[in-house]
Short mmCIF file of C-alpha atoms and ligand atoms in Angstrom, two decimals:
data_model
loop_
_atom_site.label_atom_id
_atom_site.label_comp_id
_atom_site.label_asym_id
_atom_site.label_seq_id
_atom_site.Cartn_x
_atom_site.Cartn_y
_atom_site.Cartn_z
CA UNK Y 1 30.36 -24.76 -23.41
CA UNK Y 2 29.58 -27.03 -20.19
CA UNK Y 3 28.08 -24.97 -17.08
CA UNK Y 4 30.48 -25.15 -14.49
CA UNK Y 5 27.43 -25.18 -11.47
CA UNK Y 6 27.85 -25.61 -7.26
CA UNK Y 7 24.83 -26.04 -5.14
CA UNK Y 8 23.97 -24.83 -1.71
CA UNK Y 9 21.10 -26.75 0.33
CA UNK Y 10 21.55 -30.74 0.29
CA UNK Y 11 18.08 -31.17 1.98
CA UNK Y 12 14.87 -32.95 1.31
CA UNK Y 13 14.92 -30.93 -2.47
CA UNK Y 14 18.20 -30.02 -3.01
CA UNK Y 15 19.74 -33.36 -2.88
CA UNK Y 16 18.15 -35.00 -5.50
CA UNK Y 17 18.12 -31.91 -7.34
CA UNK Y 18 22.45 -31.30 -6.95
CA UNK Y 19 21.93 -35.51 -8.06
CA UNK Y 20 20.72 -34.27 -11.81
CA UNK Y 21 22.86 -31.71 -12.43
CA UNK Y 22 25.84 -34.04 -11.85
CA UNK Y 23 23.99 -36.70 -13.68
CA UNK Y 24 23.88 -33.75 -16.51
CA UNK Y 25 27.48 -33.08 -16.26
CA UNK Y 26 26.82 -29.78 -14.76
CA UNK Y 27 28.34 -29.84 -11.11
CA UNK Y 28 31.09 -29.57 -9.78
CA UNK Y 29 30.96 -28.25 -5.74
CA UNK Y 30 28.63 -28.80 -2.81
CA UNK Y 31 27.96 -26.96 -0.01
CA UNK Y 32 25.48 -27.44 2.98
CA UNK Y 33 25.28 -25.38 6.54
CA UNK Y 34 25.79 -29.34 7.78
CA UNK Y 35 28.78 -30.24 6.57
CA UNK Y 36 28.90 -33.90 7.24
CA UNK Y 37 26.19 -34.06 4.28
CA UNK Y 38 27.95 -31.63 1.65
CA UNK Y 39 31.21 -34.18 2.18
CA UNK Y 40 28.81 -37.31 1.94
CA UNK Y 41 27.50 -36.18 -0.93
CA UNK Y 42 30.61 -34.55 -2.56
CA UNK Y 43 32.77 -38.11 -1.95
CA UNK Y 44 29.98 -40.13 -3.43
CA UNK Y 45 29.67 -37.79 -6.74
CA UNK Y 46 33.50 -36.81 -6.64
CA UNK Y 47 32.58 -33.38 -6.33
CA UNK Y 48 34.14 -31.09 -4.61
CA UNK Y 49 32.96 -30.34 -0.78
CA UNK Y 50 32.94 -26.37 -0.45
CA UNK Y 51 34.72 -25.15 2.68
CA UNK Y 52 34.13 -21.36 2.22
CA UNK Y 53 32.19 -19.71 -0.70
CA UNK Y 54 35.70 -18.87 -2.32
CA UNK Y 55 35.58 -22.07 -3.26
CA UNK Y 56 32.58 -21.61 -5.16
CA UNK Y 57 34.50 -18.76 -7.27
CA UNK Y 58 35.51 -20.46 -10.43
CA UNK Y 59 31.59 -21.62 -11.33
CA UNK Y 60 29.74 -20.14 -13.86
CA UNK Y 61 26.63 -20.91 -12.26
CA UNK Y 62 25.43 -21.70 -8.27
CA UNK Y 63 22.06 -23.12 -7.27
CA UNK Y 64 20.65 -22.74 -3.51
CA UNK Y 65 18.05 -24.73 -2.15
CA UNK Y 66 18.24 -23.41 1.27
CA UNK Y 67 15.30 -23.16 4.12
CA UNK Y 68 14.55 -19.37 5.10
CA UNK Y 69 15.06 -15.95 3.77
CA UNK Y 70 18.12 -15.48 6.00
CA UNK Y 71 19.76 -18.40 4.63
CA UNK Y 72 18.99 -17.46 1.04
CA UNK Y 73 20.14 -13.66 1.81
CA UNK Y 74 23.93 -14.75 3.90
CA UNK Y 75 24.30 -17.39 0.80
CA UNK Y 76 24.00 -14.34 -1.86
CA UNK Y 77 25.91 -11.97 0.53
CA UNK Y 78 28.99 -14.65 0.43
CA UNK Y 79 28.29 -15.20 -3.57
CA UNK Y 80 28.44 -11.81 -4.32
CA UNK Y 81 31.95 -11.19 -2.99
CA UNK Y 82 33.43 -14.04 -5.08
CA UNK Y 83 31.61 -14.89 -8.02
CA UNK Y 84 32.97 -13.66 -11.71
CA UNK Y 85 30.92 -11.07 -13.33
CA UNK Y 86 28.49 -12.48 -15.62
CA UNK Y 87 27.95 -15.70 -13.52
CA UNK Y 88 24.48 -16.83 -12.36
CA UNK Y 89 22.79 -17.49 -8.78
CA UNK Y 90 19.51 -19.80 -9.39
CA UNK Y 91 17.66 -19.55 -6.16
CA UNK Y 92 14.97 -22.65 -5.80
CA UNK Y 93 13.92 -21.74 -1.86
CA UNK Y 94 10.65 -20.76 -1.14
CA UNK Y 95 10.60 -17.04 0.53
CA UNK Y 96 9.46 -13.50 -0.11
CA UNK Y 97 9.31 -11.33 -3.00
CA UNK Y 98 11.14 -8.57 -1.16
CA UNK Y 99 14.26 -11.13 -0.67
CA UNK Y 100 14.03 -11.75 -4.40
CA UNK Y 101 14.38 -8.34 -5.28
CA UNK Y 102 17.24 -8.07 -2.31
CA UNK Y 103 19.15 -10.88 -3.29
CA UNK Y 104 19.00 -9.81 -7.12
CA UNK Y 105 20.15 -5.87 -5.73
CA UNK Y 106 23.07 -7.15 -4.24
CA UNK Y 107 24.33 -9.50 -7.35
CA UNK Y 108 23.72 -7.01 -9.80
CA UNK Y 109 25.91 -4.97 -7.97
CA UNK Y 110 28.52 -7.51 -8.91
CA UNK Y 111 27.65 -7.67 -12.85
CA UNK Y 112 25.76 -11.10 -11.28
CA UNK Y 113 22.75 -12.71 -12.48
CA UNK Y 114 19.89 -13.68 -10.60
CA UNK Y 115 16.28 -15.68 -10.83
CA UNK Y 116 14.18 -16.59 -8.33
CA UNK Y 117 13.01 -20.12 -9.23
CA UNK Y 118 10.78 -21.65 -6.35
CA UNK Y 119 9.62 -25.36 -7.46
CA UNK Y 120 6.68 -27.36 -6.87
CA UNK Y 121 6.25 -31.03 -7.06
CA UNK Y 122 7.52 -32.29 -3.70
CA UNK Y 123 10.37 -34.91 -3.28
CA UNK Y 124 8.82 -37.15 -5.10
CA UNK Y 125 9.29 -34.34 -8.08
CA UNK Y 126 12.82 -33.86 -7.21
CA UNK Y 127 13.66 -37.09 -7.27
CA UNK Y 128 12.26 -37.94 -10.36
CA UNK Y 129 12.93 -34.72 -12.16
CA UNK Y 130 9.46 -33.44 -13.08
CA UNK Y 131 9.12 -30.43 -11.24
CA UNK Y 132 7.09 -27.27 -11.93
CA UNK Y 133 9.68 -24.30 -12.09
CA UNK Y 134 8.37 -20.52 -11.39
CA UNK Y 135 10.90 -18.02 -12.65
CA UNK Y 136 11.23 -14.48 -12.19
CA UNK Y 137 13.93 -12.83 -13.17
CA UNK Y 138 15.30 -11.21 -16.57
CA UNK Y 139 14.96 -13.69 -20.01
CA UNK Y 140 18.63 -13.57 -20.27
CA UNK Y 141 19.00 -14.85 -17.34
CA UNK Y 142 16.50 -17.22 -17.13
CA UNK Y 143 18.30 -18.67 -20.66
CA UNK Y 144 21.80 -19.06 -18.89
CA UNK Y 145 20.21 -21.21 -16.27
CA UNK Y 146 18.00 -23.26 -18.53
CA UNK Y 147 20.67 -26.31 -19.27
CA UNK Y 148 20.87 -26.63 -14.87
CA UNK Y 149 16.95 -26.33 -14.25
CA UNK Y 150 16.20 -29.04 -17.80
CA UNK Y 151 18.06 -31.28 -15.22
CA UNK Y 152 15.20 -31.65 -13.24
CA UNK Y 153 12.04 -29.74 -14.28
CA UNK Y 154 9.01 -30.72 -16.50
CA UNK Y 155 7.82 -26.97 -16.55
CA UNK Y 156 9.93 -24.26 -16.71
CA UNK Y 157 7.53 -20.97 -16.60
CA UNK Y 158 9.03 -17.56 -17.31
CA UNK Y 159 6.18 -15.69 -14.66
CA UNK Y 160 7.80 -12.30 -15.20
CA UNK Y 161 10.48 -10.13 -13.33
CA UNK Y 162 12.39 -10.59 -10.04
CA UNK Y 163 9.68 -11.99 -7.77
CA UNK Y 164 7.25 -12.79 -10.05
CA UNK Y 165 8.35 -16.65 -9.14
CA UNK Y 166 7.92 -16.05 -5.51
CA UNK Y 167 4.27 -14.69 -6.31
CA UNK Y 168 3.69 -17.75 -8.35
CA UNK Y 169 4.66 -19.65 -5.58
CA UNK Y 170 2.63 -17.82 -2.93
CA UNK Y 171 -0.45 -18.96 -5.08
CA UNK Y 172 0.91 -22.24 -5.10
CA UNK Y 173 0.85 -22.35 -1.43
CA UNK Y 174 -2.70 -21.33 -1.12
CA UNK Y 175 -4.05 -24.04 -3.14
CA UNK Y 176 -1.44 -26.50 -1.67
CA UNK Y 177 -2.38 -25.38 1.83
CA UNK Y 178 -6.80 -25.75 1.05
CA UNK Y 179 -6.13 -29.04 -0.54
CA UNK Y 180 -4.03 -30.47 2.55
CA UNK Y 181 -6.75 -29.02 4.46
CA UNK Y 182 -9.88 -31.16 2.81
CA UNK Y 183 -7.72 -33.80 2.52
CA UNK Y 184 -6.86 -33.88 6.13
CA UNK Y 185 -10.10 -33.43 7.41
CA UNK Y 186 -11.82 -36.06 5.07
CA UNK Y 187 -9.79 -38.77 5.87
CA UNK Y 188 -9.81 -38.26 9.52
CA UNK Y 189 -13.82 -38.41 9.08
CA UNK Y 190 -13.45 -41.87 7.11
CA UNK Y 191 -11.38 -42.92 9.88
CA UNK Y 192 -14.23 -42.08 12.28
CA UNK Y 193 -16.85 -43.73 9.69
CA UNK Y 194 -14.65 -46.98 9.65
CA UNK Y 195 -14.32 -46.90 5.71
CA UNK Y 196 -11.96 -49.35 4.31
CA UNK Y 197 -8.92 -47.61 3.41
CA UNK Y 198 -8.03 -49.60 0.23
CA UNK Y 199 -10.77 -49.06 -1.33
CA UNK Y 200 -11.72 -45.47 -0.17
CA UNK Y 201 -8.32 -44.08 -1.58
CA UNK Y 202 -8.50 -45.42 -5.06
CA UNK Y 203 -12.12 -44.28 -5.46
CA UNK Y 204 -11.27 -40.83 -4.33
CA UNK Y 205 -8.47 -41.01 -6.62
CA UNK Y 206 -10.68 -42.06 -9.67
CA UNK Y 207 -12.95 -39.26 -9.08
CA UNK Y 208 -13.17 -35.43 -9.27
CA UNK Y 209 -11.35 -35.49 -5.60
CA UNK Y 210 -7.90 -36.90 -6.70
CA UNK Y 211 -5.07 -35.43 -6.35
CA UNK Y 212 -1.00 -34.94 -5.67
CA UNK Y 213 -1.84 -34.81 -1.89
CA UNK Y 214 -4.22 -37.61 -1.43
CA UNK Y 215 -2.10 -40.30 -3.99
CA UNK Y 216 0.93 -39.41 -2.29
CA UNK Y 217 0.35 -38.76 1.26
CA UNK Y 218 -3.21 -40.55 1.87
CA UNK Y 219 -1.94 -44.14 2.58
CA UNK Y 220 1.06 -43.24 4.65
CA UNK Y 221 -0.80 -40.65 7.00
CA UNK Y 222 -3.68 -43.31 7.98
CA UNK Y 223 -0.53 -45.15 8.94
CA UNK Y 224 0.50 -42.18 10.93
CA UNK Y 225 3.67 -41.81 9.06
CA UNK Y 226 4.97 -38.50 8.36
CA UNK Y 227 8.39 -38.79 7.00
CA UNK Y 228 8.92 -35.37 5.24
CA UNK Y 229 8.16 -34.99 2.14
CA UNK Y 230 7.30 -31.33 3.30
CA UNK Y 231 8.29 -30.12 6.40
CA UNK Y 232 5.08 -28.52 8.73
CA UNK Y 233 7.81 -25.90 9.88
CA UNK Y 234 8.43 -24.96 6.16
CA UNK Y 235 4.52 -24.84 5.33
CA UNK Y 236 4.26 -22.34 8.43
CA UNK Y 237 7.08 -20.39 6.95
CA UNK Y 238 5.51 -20.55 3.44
CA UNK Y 239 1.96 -19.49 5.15
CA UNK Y 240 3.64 -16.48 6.85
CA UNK Y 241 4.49 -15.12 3.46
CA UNK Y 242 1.48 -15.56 1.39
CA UNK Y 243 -0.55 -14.19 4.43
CA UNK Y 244 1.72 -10.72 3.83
CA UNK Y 245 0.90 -10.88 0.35
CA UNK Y 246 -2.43 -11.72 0.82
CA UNK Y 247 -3.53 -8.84 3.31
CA UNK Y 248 -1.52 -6.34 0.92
CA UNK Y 249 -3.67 -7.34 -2.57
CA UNK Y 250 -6.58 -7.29 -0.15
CA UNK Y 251 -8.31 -10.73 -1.00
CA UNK Y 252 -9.97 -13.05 1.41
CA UNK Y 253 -7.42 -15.40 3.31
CA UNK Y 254 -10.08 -18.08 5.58
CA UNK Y 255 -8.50 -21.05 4.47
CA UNK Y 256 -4.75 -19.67 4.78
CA UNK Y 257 -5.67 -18.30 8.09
CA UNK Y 258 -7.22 -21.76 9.17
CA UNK Y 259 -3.68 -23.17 7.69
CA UNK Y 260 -1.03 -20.91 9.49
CA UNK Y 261 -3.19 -21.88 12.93
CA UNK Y 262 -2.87 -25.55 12.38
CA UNK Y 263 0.67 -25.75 11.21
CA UNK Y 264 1.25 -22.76 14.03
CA UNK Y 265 0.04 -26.25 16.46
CA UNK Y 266 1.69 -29.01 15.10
CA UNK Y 267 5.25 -27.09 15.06
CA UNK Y 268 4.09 -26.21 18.68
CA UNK Y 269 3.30 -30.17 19.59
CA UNK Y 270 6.93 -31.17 18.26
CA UNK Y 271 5.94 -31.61 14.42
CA UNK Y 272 7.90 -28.41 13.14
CA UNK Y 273 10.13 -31.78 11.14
CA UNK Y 274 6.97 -34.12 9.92
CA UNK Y 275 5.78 -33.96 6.96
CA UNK Y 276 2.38 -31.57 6.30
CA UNK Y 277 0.49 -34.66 6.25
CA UNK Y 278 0.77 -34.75 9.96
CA UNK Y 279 -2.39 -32.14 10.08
CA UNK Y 280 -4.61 -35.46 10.08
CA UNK Y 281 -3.41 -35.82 13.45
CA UNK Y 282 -5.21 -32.40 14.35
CA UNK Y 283 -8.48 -33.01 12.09
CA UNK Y 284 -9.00 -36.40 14.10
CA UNK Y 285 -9.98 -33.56 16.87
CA UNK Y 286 -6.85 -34.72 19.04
P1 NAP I 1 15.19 -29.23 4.16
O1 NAP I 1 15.06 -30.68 3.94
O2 NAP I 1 14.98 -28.65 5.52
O3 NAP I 1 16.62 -28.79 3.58
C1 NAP I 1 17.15 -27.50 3.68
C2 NAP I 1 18.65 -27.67 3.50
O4 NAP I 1 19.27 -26.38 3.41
C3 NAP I 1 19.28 -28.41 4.69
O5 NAP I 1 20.16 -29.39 4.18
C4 NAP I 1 19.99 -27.30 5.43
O6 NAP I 1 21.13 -27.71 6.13
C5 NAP I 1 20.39 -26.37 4.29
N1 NAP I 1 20.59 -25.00 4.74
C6 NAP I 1 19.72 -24.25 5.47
N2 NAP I 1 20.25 -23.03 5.69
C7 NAP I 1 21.47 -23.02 5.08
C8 NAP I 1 22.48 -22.06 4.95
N3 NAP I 1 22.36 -20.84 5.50
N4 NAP I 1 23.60 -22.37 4.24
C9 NAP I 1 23.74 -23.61 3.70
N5 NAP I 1 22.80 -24.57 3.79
C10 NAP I 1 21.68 -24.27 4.47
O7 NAP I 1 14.17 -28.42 3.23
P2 NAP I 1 13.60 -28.81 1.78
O8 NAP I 1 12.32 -29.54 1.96
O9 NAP I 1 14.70 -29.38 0.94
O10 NAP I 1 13.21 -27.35 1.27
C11 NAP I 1 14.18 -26.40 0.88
C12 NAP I 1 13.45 -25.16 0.37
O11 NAP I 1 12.60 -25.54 -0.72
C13 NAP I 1 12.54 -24.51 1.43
O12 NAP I 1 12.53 -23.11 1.24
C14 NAP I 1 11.18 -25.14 1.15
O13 NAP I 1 10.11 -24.32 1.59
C15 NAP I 1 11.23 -25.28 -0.37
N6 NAP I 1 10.40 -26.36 -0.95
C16 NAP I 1 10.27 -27.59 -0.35
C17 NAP I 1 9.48 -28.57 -0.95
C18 NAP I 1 9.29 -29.95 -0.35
O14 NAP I 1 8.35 -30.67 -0.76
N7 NAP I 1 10.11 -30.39 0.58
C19 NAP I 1 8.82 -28.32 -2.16
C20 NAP I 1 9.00 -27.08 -2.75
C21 NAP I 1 9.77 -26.12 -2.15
P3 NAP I 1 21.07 -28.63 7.46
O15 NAP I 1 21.52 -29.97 7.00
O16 NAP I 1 22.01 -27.98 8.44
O17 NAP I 1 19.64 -28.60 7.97
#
């Protein structure tokens, strides 16, 4: 039996995400706080553009890509009051493990399913359909939304229950966060050494210093473009949480702290919408 799916969050992930599941078959209403891009986006697919969440009501399954723990928590509040038991809310935005558990509380409640699925892999992943899924959540569940997250995942890991995705993804962040960090502050000392840029990149790349970061961001920030890709004002978000977690498991945080003060900056100079590759700007000692 098709999955009849809606998605809420047409943003730098969710678009290209909501663009697979139609591709699958799978979707059939859009929704965005924006709504100028839900109807773009619903006229070009010939979807339907939601107006209220009643409209989401007959779907079997809805997916939110949204930006902050409020938005994810109002989206599941609305959900909960019209979805059919035994439907499914897939949540791909990056926030705590307490607003995992919350948003699952208030759906079961319902008879409603819920995983928490944060992603990894950047645009460029959502775009292409190869990104890294983190699931918490019950197996059941996790089954039921397996035909909507094949759309546009390589990896689909089953981490453990509610929240266990969000912890994933906290880890996630701290490597994502160190690497951004050397990578940042190398280039902006090749800069200063007057290295060719050509040939620097593809050397790094070739040794035991490539990666994501550096082959996707490293030509376009020494052209001091920062188009997101990842948005500095989401990394701070993302920083605020694993920083919580963190302190409360009791491990060492220097290179998250060093992160939340830089990205604390660049959303403070006007950057809060460039992409995390904008911390070059800082490590040139501007
Ligand atoms: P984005 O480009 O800022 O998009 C967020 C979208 O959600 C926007 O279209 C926004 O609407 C919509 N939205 C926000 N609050 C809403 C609400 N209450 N109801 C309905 N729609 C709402 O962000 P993104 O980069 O796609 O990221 C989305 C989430 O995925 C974030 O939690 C982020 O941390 C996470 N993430 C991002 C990446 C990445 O590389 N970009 C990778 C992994 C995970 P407007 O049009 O009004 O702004």
């Amino acid at each position: 039996m098709t999955i009849r799916c809606g998605f809420i969050g047409l943003g730098a992930m969710g678009a290209p995400m909501a663009r697979h599941l139609h591709g699958a078959g799978l979707l059939v209403a859009v929704d965005n706080r924006t709504r100028s891009k839900a109807d773009a986006l619903a006229a070009e697919l010939r979807v339907r553009a939601v107006r209220s969440a009643d409209n989401f009501a007959d779907c079997d399954a809805v997916v939110l890509c949204v930006s902050l723990d409020a938005d994810v928590l109002e989206n599941v509040a609305a959900l909960a009051r019209v979805l059919k038991k035994g439907a499914l809310v897939v949540d791909h935005s990056t926030v705590s493990v307490q607003t995992a558990r919350r948003a699952a509380a208030t759906l079961a409640a319902e008879g409603i399913g819920f995983v928490d699925a944060p992603v990894s892999g950047g645009v460029e992943g959502a775009r292409n359909g190869t990104l890294s899924v983190m699931v918490g959540g019950e197996a059941d569940h996790l089954e039921q939304g397996r035909p909507l997250l094949q759309a546009y995942a390589a990896r689909i890991s089953h981490m453990g229950q509610t929240g266990a995705g969000q912890a994933t993804k906290a880890v996630n962040q701290v490597l994502v966060a160190g690497i951004n960090e050397a990578v940042c502050e190398g280039l902006a000392l090749a800069e200063k050494l007057g290295l060719d840029a050509e040939r620097l990149l593809p050397t790094l790349m070739a040794g035991a210093a490539g990666n994501w970061f550096l082959g996707k961001r490293g030509e376009t920030m020494l052209r001091n473009e920062f188009a997101p890709g990842f948005k500095c004002g989401h990394m701070l978000k993302d920083l605020r949480i694993v920083q919580a977690i963190a302190r409360e498991a009791g491990t060492r945080t220097a290179t998250v702290e060093q992160a939340l003060a830089d990205y604390a900056v660049l959303v403070e100079r006007g950057h809060g919408d460039s992409d995390t590759s904008a911390l070059i700007t800082l490590k040139r000692g501007g």
